[in-house]
Short mmCIF file of C-alpha atoms and ligand atoms in Angstrom, two decimals:
data_model
loop_
_atom_site.label_atom_id
_atom_site.label_comp_id
_atom_site.label_asym_id
_atom_site.label_seq_id
_atom_site.Cartn_x
_atom_site.Cartn_y
_atom_site.Cartn_z
CA MET B 13 64.56 40.12 -13.02
CA LYS B 14 62.37 37.11 -13.83
CA GLU B 15 63.91 33.84 -14.94
CA ILE B 16 62.47 30.62 -16.41
CA ARG B 17 64.62 27.52 -16.80
CA PHE B 18 64.12 24.72 -19.29
CA ARG B 19 65.97 21.51 -20.10
CA PHE B 20 66.10 20.93 -23.84
CA GLY B 21 67.79 17.58 -24.47
CA THR B 22 71.02 17.76 -22.49
CA VAL B 23 71.17 21.56 -22.49
CA SER B 24 69.84 23.89 -19.85
CA SER B 25 68.27 27.05 -21.33
CA ARG B 26 67.63 30.08 -19.15
CA VAL B 27 65.10 32.70 -20.22
CA ILE B 28 65.81 35.96 -18.43
CA PHE B 29 63.52 38.99 -18.54
CA GLN B 30 65.46 42.21 -18.01
CA GLN B 31 65.23 45.95 -18.56
CA ARG B 32 68.42 46.34 -20.57
CA ILE B 33 71.46 44.34 -21.65
CA GLU B 34 74.68 45.03 -19.76
CA PRO B 35 78.17 44.15 -21.08
CA GLU B 36 78.57 41.42 -18.45
CA ASP B 37 75.46 39.70 -19.86
CA LEU B 38 77.38 38.94 -23.04
CA ALA B 39 80.82 37.92 -21.81
CA ALA B 40 82.85 34.75 -22.36
CA PRO B 41 86.49 33.76 -21.75
CA GLY B 42 87.03 32.97 -25.43
CA GLY B 43 85.65 36.29 -26.74
CA VAL B 44 82.29 37.48 -28.02
CA LEU B 45 80.84 38.02 -31.48
CA THR B 46 77.50 39.84 -31.66
CA VAL B 47 75.30 39.33 -34.72
CA PHE B 48 72.89 42.07 -35.80
CA ASP B 49 70.93 42.96 -38.89
CA THR B 50 71.06 46.48 -40.30
CA HIS B 51 67.91 47.54 -38.40
CA THR B 52 68.86 46.08 -35.03
CA TRP B 53 72.41 47.42 -35.42
CA ARG B 54 70.99 50.92 -35.92
CA LEU B 55 68.69 50.51 -32.92
CA PHE B 56 70.82 48.58 -30.45
CA GLY B 57 74.33 48.31 -31.92
CA ARG B 58 75.83 51.45 -30.45
CA SER B 59 75.44 50.16 -26.92
CA ARG B 60 78.30 49.57 -24.49
CA VAL B 61 77.65 45.87 -25.09
CA SER B 62 78.55 45.82 -28.75
CA ARG B 63 81.53 48.14 -28.27
CA ALA B 64 83.02 45.49 -25.99
CA ALA B 65 82.47 42.70 -28.54
CA GLY B 66 83.17 42.11 -32.22
CA SER B 67 80.12 42.56 -34.42
CA VAL B 68 78.83 41.37 -37.75
CA VAL B 69 75.92 43.21 -39.36
CA LEU B 70 73.81 41.45 -42.00
CA PRO B 71 71.23 42.94 -44.37
CA ALA B 72 67.82 42.90 -42.64
CA GLY B 73 65.29 40.27 -43.69
CA GLU B 74 64.98 36.63 -44.68
CA ARG B 75 67.52 37.06 -47.52
CA SER B 76 70.32 36.88 -44.91
CA LYS B 77 69.27 33.46 -43.62
CA THR B 78 71.48 31.69 -46.16
CA TRP B 79 74.79 29.82 -46.43
CA ARG B 80 76.30 33.13 -47.45
CA GLY B 81 75.01 34.84 -44.31
CA ALA B 82 76.27 31.94 -42.20
CA GLY B 83 79.64 32.13 -43.94
CA ARG B 84 79.93 35.80 -43.05
CA VAL B 85 79.23 35.12 -39.36
CA LEU B 86 81.59 32.12 -39.17
CA SER B 87 84.40 34.00 -40.94
CA ALA B 88 83.93 36.98 -38.60
CA ALA B 89 84.17 34.62 -35.61
CA ALA B 90 87.39 33.12 -36.96
CA ARG B 91 88.86 36.56 -37.79
CA ARG B 92 88.08 37.71 -34.27
CA GLY B 93 89.88 34.62 -32.94
CA LEU B 94 86.86 33.38 -31.01
CA GLY B 95 87.80 30.28 -29.04
CA ARG B 96 85.71 27.21 -28.36
CA ASP B 97 84.84 28.88 -25.08
CA GLY B 98 83.73 31.94 -27.04
CA LEU B 99 80.17 33.26 -27.37
CA ILE B 100 78.05 34.09 -30.38
CA ALA B 101 75.19 36.42 -29.45
CA GLY B 102 72.33 37.06 -31.86
CA ILE B 103 70.57 40.39 -31.31
CA GLY B 104 67.57 40.70 -33.59
CA GLY B 105 64.46 39.03 -34.91
CA GLY B 106 63.92 35.41 -35.87
CA VAL B 107 66.28 35.69 -38.84
CA VAL B 108 69.23 36.82 -36.73
CA CYS B 109 68.37 34.33 -33.95
CA ASP B 110 68.11 31.35 -36.33
CA LEU B 111 71.31 32.30 -38.15
CA ALA B 112 73.39 33.11 -35.06
CA ALA B 113 72.26 29.84 -33.47
CA PHE B 114 73.09 27.88 -36.63
CA CYS B 115 76.58 29.39 -36.65
CA ALA B 116 77.12 28.78 -32.92
CA SER B 117 76.28 25.10 -33.48
CA LEU B 118 78.94 24.86 -36.20
CA TYR B 119 81.73 27.12 -34.98
CA MET B 120 84.48 24.87 -33.58
CA ARG B 121 81.76 22.16 -33.44
CA GLY B 122 79.77 24.26 -31.02
CA CYS B 123 80.44 27.42 -29.00
CA SER B 124 78.27 29.23 -26.44
CA LEU B 125 75.12 30.91 -27.66
CA THR B 126 73.03 33.75 -26.23
CA LEU B 127 69.99 35.13 -28.00
CA VAL B 128 68.50 38.57 -27.47
CA PRO B 129 65.25 38.46 -29.49
CA THR B 130 64.06 41.93 -30.49
CA THR B 131 60.85 41.13 -32.40
CA LEU B 132 57.74 39.83 -30.68
CA LEU B 133 57.83 36.81 -32.98
CA ALA B 134 61.36 35.93 -31.90
CA MET B 135 60.49 36.45 -28.22
CA VAL B 136 57.42 34.22 -28.30
CA ASP B 137 58.82 31.61 -30.64
CA ALA B 138 62.05 31.69 -32.67
CA ALA B 139 64.58 32.25 -29.86
CA LEU B 140 63.33 29.35 -27.75
CA GLY B 141 63.62 25.63 -28.34
CA GLY B 142 66.86 25.15 -30.22
CA LYS B 143 65.81 24.94 -33.88
CA THR B 144 68.43 26.72 -35.96
CA GLY B 145 68.68 27.00 -39.69
CA VAL B 146 69.21 28.61 -43.03
CA ASP B 147 67.02 28.59 -46.13
CA LEU B 148 68.00 26.83 -49.35
CA PRO B 149 66.83 28.31 -52.67
CA GLY B 150 63.02 28.20 -52.55
CA ALA B 151 63.03 25.98 -49.43
CA LYS B 152 62.76 27.59 -46.02
CA ASN B 153 64.74 26.27 -43.03
CA MET B 154 65.90 23.33 -45.12
CA ALA B 155 69.35 23.07 -43.50
CA GLY B 156 69.69 23.32 -39.76
CA THR B 157 70.60 21.87 -36.40
CA PHE B 158 69.14 21.51 -32.92
CA TYR B 159 71.17 23.83 -30.69
CA PRO B 160 69.41 25.61 -27.82
CA ALA B 161 70.76 28.91 -26.54
CA GLY B 162 72.19 28.70 -23.02
CA GLU B 163 70.63 32.08 -22.34
CA ILE B 164 67.74 33.93 -23.93
CA ARG B 165 67.65 37.50 -22.70
CA ILE B 166 64.30 39.20 -23.19
CA VAL B 167 64.14 42.97 -23.04
CA PRO B 168 60.45 43.82 -23.55
CA ALA B 169 61.36 47.51 -24.02
CA ALA B 170 63.01 46.54 -27.34
CA LEU B 171 59.51 46.15 -28.79
CA ALA B 172 58.90 49.91 -28.61
CA SER B 173 60.49 50.48 -32.03
CA LEU B 174 58.93 47.47 -33.75
CA PRO B 175 56.78 48.40 -36.78
CA ASP B 176 53.05 47.65 -36.26
CA ARG B 177 53.13 45.03 -38.95
CA GLU B 178 55.90 43.09 -37.17
CA LEU B 179 54.11 43.42 -33.82
CA ARG B 180 50.98 41.92 -35.34
CA SER B 181 53.07 39.21 -36.93
CA GLY B 182 54.30 38.14 -33.48
CA LEU B 183 50.74 38.16 -32.20
CA ALA B 184 49.85 35.50 -34.79
CA GLU B 185 52.46 33.16 -33.28
CA ALA B 186 51.15 34.12 -29.83
CA ALA B 187 47.66 33.04 -30.97
CA LYS B 188 49.15 29.73 -32.08
CA ASN B 189 50.73 29.19 -28.65
CA ALA B 190 47.45 30.11 -26.96
CA LEU B 191 45.61 27.53 -29.08
CA LEU B 192 48.14 24.88 -28.20
CA GLY B 193 47.80 25.17 -24.48
CA ASP B 194 46.68 28.37 -22.78
CA ALA B 195 42.97 29.19 -22.84
CA ASP B 196 43.56 32.27 -20.64
CA LEU B 197 46.07 33.60 -23.14
CA LEU B 198 43.51 33.16 -25.92
CA ALA B 199 41.00 35.18 -23.89
CA THR B 200 43.68 37.83 -23.22
CA LEU B 201 44.38 38.13 -26.94
CA GLU B 202 40.64 38.53 -27.57
CA ARG B 203 39.93 41.05 -24.82
CA GLY B 204 43.29 42.86 -24.81
CA ARG B 205 43.54 43.62 -28.54
CA GLY B 206 43.57 47.41 -28.18
CA ARG B 207 46.02 47.40 -25.28
CA LEU B 208 48.32 44.94 -27.03
CA LEU B 209 48.36 46.94 -30.25
CA ASP B 210 49.10 50.02 -28.09
CA ARG B 211 52.00 47.99 -26.64
CA GLU B 212 51.00 48.15 -23.02
CA PRO B 213 54.28 46.86 -21.53
CA ASP B 214 52.93 44.64 -18.72
CA LEU B 215 50.41 42.97 -20.97
CA LEU B 216 52.96 42.35 -23.73
CA GLU B 217 55.39 40.89 -21.22
CA ASP B 218 52.65 38.64 -19.87
CA VAL B 219 51.88 37.39 -23.40
CA VAL B 220 55.57 36.71 -24.06
CA GLU B 221 55.99 34.81 -20.80
CA ARG B 222 52.88 32.68 -21.35
CA CYS B 223 53.97 31.79 -24.88
CA ILE B 224 57.42 30.83 -23.66
CA ARG B 225 55.88 28.55 -21.03
CA VAL B 226 53.63 26.83 -23.61
CA LYS B 227 56.39 26.29 -26.15
CA GLY B 228 59.03 25.44 -23.55
CA ALA B 229 56.86 22.69 -22.04
CA VAL B 230 56.28 21.08 -25.46
CA VAL B 231 59.97 21.22 -26.40
CA GLU B 232 61.11 19.81 -23.03
CA GLU B 233 58.92 16.80 -23.73
CA ASP B 234 60.19 16.17 -27.26
CA PHE B 235 63.31 18.18 -28.05
CA ARG B 236 64.16 16.49 -31.35
CA GLU B 237 60.62 16.40 -32.72
CA GLN B 238 60.13 12.66 -32.63
CA GLY B 239 56.44 13.18 -31.89
CA ARG B 240 54.63 15.80 -29.83
CA ARG B 241 56.79 18.78 -30.83
CA ALA B 242 55.19 18.61 -34.27
CA ILE B 243 52.10 20.30 -32.80
CA LEU B 244 54.11 23.54 -32.75
CA ASN B 245 53.67 23.49 -36.52
CA LEU B 246 49.95 24.28 -36.21
CA GLY B 247 49.16 26.50 -39.20
CA HIS B 248 52.69 26.20 -40.56
CA THR B 249 52.18 23.72 -43.43
CA PHE B 250 49.78 26.20 -45.03
CA GLY B 251 51.77 29.21 -43.85
CA HIS B 252 55.13 28.02 -45.20
CA ALA B 253 53.51 27.11 -48.51
CA LEU B 254 52.10 30.64 -48.82
CA GLU B 255 55.48 32.17 -48.01
CA ALA B 256 57.26 29.92 -50.53
CA ALA B 257 54.66 30.43 -53.26
CA THR B 258 54.96 34.21 -52.88
CA GLY B 259 58.77 34.22 -52.88
CA PHE B 260 59.19 34.88 -49.12
CA ARG B 261 58.71 38.59 -49.76
CA ARG B 262 55.03 39.36 -49.81
CA TYR B 263 53.94 38.21 -46.35
CA THR B 264 55.72 38.20 -43.02
CA HIS B 265 56.06 34.83 -41.33
CA GLY B 266 53.35 35.73 -38.83
CA GLU B 267 50.93 36.89 -41.52
CA ALA B 268 51.39 33.58 -43.32
CA VAL B 269 50.89 31.71 -40.04
CA ALA B 270 47.68 33.65 -39.30
CA TRP B 271 46.22 32.44 -42.60
CA GLY B 272 47.68 28.99 -41.92
CA LEU B 273 45.85 28.80 -38.58
CA LYS B 274 42.57 29.60 -40.26
CA MET B 275 43.21 26.99 -42.95
CA ALA B 276 44.27 24.27 -40.50
CA LEU B 277 41.07 24.79 -38.50
CA ARG B 278 38.94 24.82 -41.66
CA LEU B 279 40.63 21.61 -42.80
CA GLY B 280 39.86 20.08 -39.42
CA GLU B 281 36.28 21.22 -39.77
CA ARG B 282 35.94 19.53 -43.19
CA LEU B 283 37.41 16.33 -41.75
CA GLY B 284 34.96 16.38 -38.83
CA VAL B 285 37.73 17.02 -36.28
CA THR B 286 37.33 20.72 -35.46
CA PRO B 287 34.04 22.05 -34.08
CA PRO B 288 32.84 24.93 -36.30
CA GLU B 289 32.48 27.26 -33.28
CA HIS B 290 36.19 26.79 -32.44
CA ALA B 291 37.21 27.60 -36.03
CA ARG B 292 34.92 30.70 -36.15
CA ARG B 293 36.23 31.96 -32.79
CA VAL B 294 39.82 31.86 -34.05
CA GLU B 295 38.88 33.48 -37.36
CA ARG B 296 37.15 36.33 -35.51
CA LEU B 297 40.28 36.84 -33.42
CA LEU B 298 42.59 36.88 -36.44
CA GLU B 299 40.26 39.22 -38.34
CA SER B 300 40.13 41.58 -35.37
CA TYR B 301 43.94 41.94 -35.61
CA GLY B 302 43.59 42.85 -39.29
CA PHE B 303 45.08 39.71 -40.86
CA ASP B 304 44.23 38.98 -44.46
CA LEU B 305 42.47 35.61 -44.30
CA HIS B 306 42.10 35.32 -48.08
CA PRO B 307 45.61 36.16 -49.31
CA TRP B 308 45.84 33.52 -52.05
CA THR B 309 44.48 34.23 -55.50
CA GLY B 310 46.48 31.67 -57.52
CA ALA B 311 45.98 28.03 -58.45
CA PRO B 312 45.73 25.54 -55.55
CA GLU B 313 48.36 23.41 -57.33
CA LYS B 314 51.05 25.99 -56.66
CA LEU B 315 50.49 25.85 -52.91
CA LEU B 316 50.27 22.05 -53.00
CA ALA B 317 53.62 21.90 -54.80
CA ALA B 318 55.14 24.08 -52.06
CA MET B 319 53.67 21.75 -49.43
CA GLN B 320 55.22 18.74 -51.16
CA ALA B 321 58.65 20.29 -50.56
CA ASP B 322 57.89 20.73 -46.85
CA LYS B 323 59.90 18.90 -44.21
CA LYS B 324 56.74 17.78 -42.44
CA LYS B 325 55.88 15.23 -45.13
CA ARG B 326 56.23 11.55 -44.09
CA GLU B 327 56.25 8.53 -46.45
CA GLY B 328 55.22 10.84 -49.26
CA ARG B 329 52.01 11.97 -47.49
CA LEU B 330 51.16 15.44 -46.31
CA ARG B 331 50.58 15.66 -42.56
CA PHE B 332 48.62 18.39 -40.86
CA VAL B 333 48.31 19.62 -37.31
CA LEU B 334 44.59 19.74 -36.49
CA GLN B 335 42.64 20.82 -33.43
CA ARG B 336 39.58 19.61 -31.58
CA GLY B 337 39.77 22.63 -29.31
CA VAL B 338 42.18 24.72 -27.24
CA GLY B 339 44.92 22.40 -25.94
CA ASP B 340 43.55 19.41 -27.86
CA THR B 341 45.78 19.00 -30.89
CA LEU B 342 46.62 16.07 -33.17
CA VAL B 343 48.78 15.42 -36.21
CA GLN B 344 47.45 13.28 -39.05
CA PRO B 345 48.00 12.56 -42.74
CA VAL B 346 45.41 14.12 -45.03
CA GLU B 347 44.65 13.16 -48.63
CA GLU B 348 45.95 15.73 -51.10
CA GLU B 349 42.53 15.91 -52.73
CA ARG B 350 40.93 17.16 -49.50
CA VAL B 351 43.58 19.87 -49.21
CA TRP B 352 43.08 20.86 -52.85
CA GLU B 353 39.31 21.20 -52.30
CA LEU B 354 39.89 23.49 -49.32
CA LEU B 355 42.46 25.62 -51.16
CA ALA B 356 40.10 25.99 -54.11
CA ALA B 357 37.20 26.95 -51.84
CA GLU B 358 39.25 29.50 -49.87
CA ARG B 359 40.92 31.20 -52.82
CA ARG B 360 40.19 34.93 -52.84
CA PRO B 361 37.58 35.81 -55.45
CA PRO B 362 39.21 38.04 -58.10
CA THR B 363 37.05 41.05 -57.16
CA ALA B 364 37.66 41.01 -53.38
CA ALA B 365 40.16 43.51 -52.00
CA PRO B 366 42.93 42.34 -49.67
CA ALA B 367 41.98 42.91 -46.02
CA GLY B 368 43.98 44.63 -43.34
CA ARG B 369 47.49 44.85 -44.80
CA THR B 370 49.60 47.59 -43.22
CA GLY B 371 52.82 46.95 -45.16
CA ASP B 372 55.85 48.94 -44.09
CA GLY B 373 58.43 47.19 -46.21
CA THR B 374 60.42 45.65 -43.37
CA GLY B 375 58.83 42.19 -43.52
CA SER B 376 60.79 39.01 -44.02
N1 NAD U 418 63.73 28.65 -34.78
C1 NAD U 418 62.42 28.67 -34.58
O1 NAD U 418 61.89 27.90 -33.77
C2 NAD U 418 61.59 29.66 -35.32
C3 NAD U 418 60.24 29.85 -34.97
C4 NAD U 418 59.50 30.82 -35.64
C5 NAD U 418 60.10 31.57 -36.65
N2 NAD U 418 61.39 31.34 -36.98
C6 NAD U 418 62.03 32.12 -38.04
O2 NAD U 418 61.99 33.50 -37.67
C7 NAD U 418 62.08 34.28 -38.87
C8 NAD U 418 61.08 35.41 -38.79
O3 NAD U 418 61.39 36.19 -37.66
P1 NAD U 418 60.93 37.72 -37.56
O4 NAD U 418 59.51 37.82 -37.91
O5 NAD U 418 61.40 38.20 -36.25
O6 NAD U 418 61.69 38.37 -38.79
P2 NAD U 418 63.02 39.28 -38.89
O7 NAD U 418 64.10 38.73 -38.08
O8 NAD U 418 63.26 39.44 -40.35
O9 NAD U 418 62.55 40.66 -38.25
C9 NAD U 418 61.54 41.41 -38.88
C10 NAD U 418 62.00 42.85 -39.13
O10 NAD U 418 61.98 43.57 -37.92
C11 NAD U 418 63.23 44.26 -37.75
N3 NAD U 418 63.43 44.40 -36.32
C12 NAD U 418 63.87 43.48 -35.42
N4 NAD U 418 63.78 43.96 -34.18
C13 NAD U 418 63.31 45.21 -34.27
C14 NAD U 418 62.99 46.22 -33.31
N5 NAD U 418 63.08 45.99 -31.99
N6 NAD U 418 62.52 47.41 -33.77
C15 NAD U 418 62.37 47.63 -35.10
N7 NAD U 418 62.64 46.71 -36.05
C16 NAD U 418 63.11 45.51 -35.63
C17 NAD U 418 64.22 43.39 -38.47
O11 NAD U 418 65.36 44.12 -38.81
C18 NAD U 418 63.41 42.96 -39.68
O12 NAD U 418 63.42 43.97 -40.65
C19 NAD U 418 61.82 33.34 -40.03
O13 NAD U 418 63.03 33.09 -40.69
C20 NAD U 418 61.31 32.07 -39.35
O14 NAD U 418 61.63 30.91 -40.07
C21 NAD U 418 62.15 30.42 -36.33
#
């Protein structure tokens, strides 16, 4: 059993790699409430673990990351009589992790929290670092708290049932982490594509661990995003705008981030920050995983309007995370006109067919 410890603000977060979850992994004096979505309940909910705890099961997908979803979890905790020394455990993808963490931060002004991420995206990103939240109408993650899980239990075997599209989605966030600070991981993603898509367990576990180390180091330095943590948003200003402009249904988070990475590097290229060879290298990688790098056919104004609603704006100006190279990242304001020009240039021509979508209907 491998373990990595981080200190996020005043909280110590333990990441534990294990083969399966045992009932004693999710135990607390004040009782336990497990949170699933309908898919993860079907896959993992009949375990000895959930029989020992109370459970709430939410509809799968982003539509559960709402006040209503949070209300259901908090009411279930109260009905179960969870004490302040109780535990909320989220078992699922990023949606379940974000929502369970949000509820744990509110229940009795804060109870214990364990996350068991079951998508690759949640393992490499969402479960770590303490950002919790729910979406407001048309505005993703607009209400939330900082509340790191005391324990994050990673069971790589849980990825066996993940649909290909969701696996790929997690690999986009893995590419982001590689770009932020692990050149070896970037090379692994390039060379190991076939083995990763075939879910070779050791390689997947290695990718997850490396991503956790990159993200964990950034968050330890700047837990409340006063500065450096903002680099974790590489590709996300574009990605969130695409998700919002397409109603959060058409693309998974990772698919939107893949396009966002390409756009952030192209923006950097236009501003003279990003060397063209770095941008091309990342585009080749994303294309090799089958991501659609021209998903947007609409007016640039619609994406710009979505960006204006983004939390990353400061003093009314859009800010973008840009790169000079692997591990060399900066955040800077960019004139809206420059962004508009890029969006207009990158819009998919009406005749071109979408590339590489493998939709299976389970996306967020
Ligand atoms: N808090 C953070 O720092 C952070 C970081 C990145 C993303 N996020 C959030 O994460 C969310 C996206 O997460 P996601 O992509 O995991 O989406 P998700 O939670 O909706 O999961 C995707 C789909 O996979 C299913 N699923 C989960 N585990 C499975 C398994 N092992 N086998 C088969 N199916 C499984 C789910 O039921 C769902 O249908 C977004 O809301 C995003 O905002 C948060």
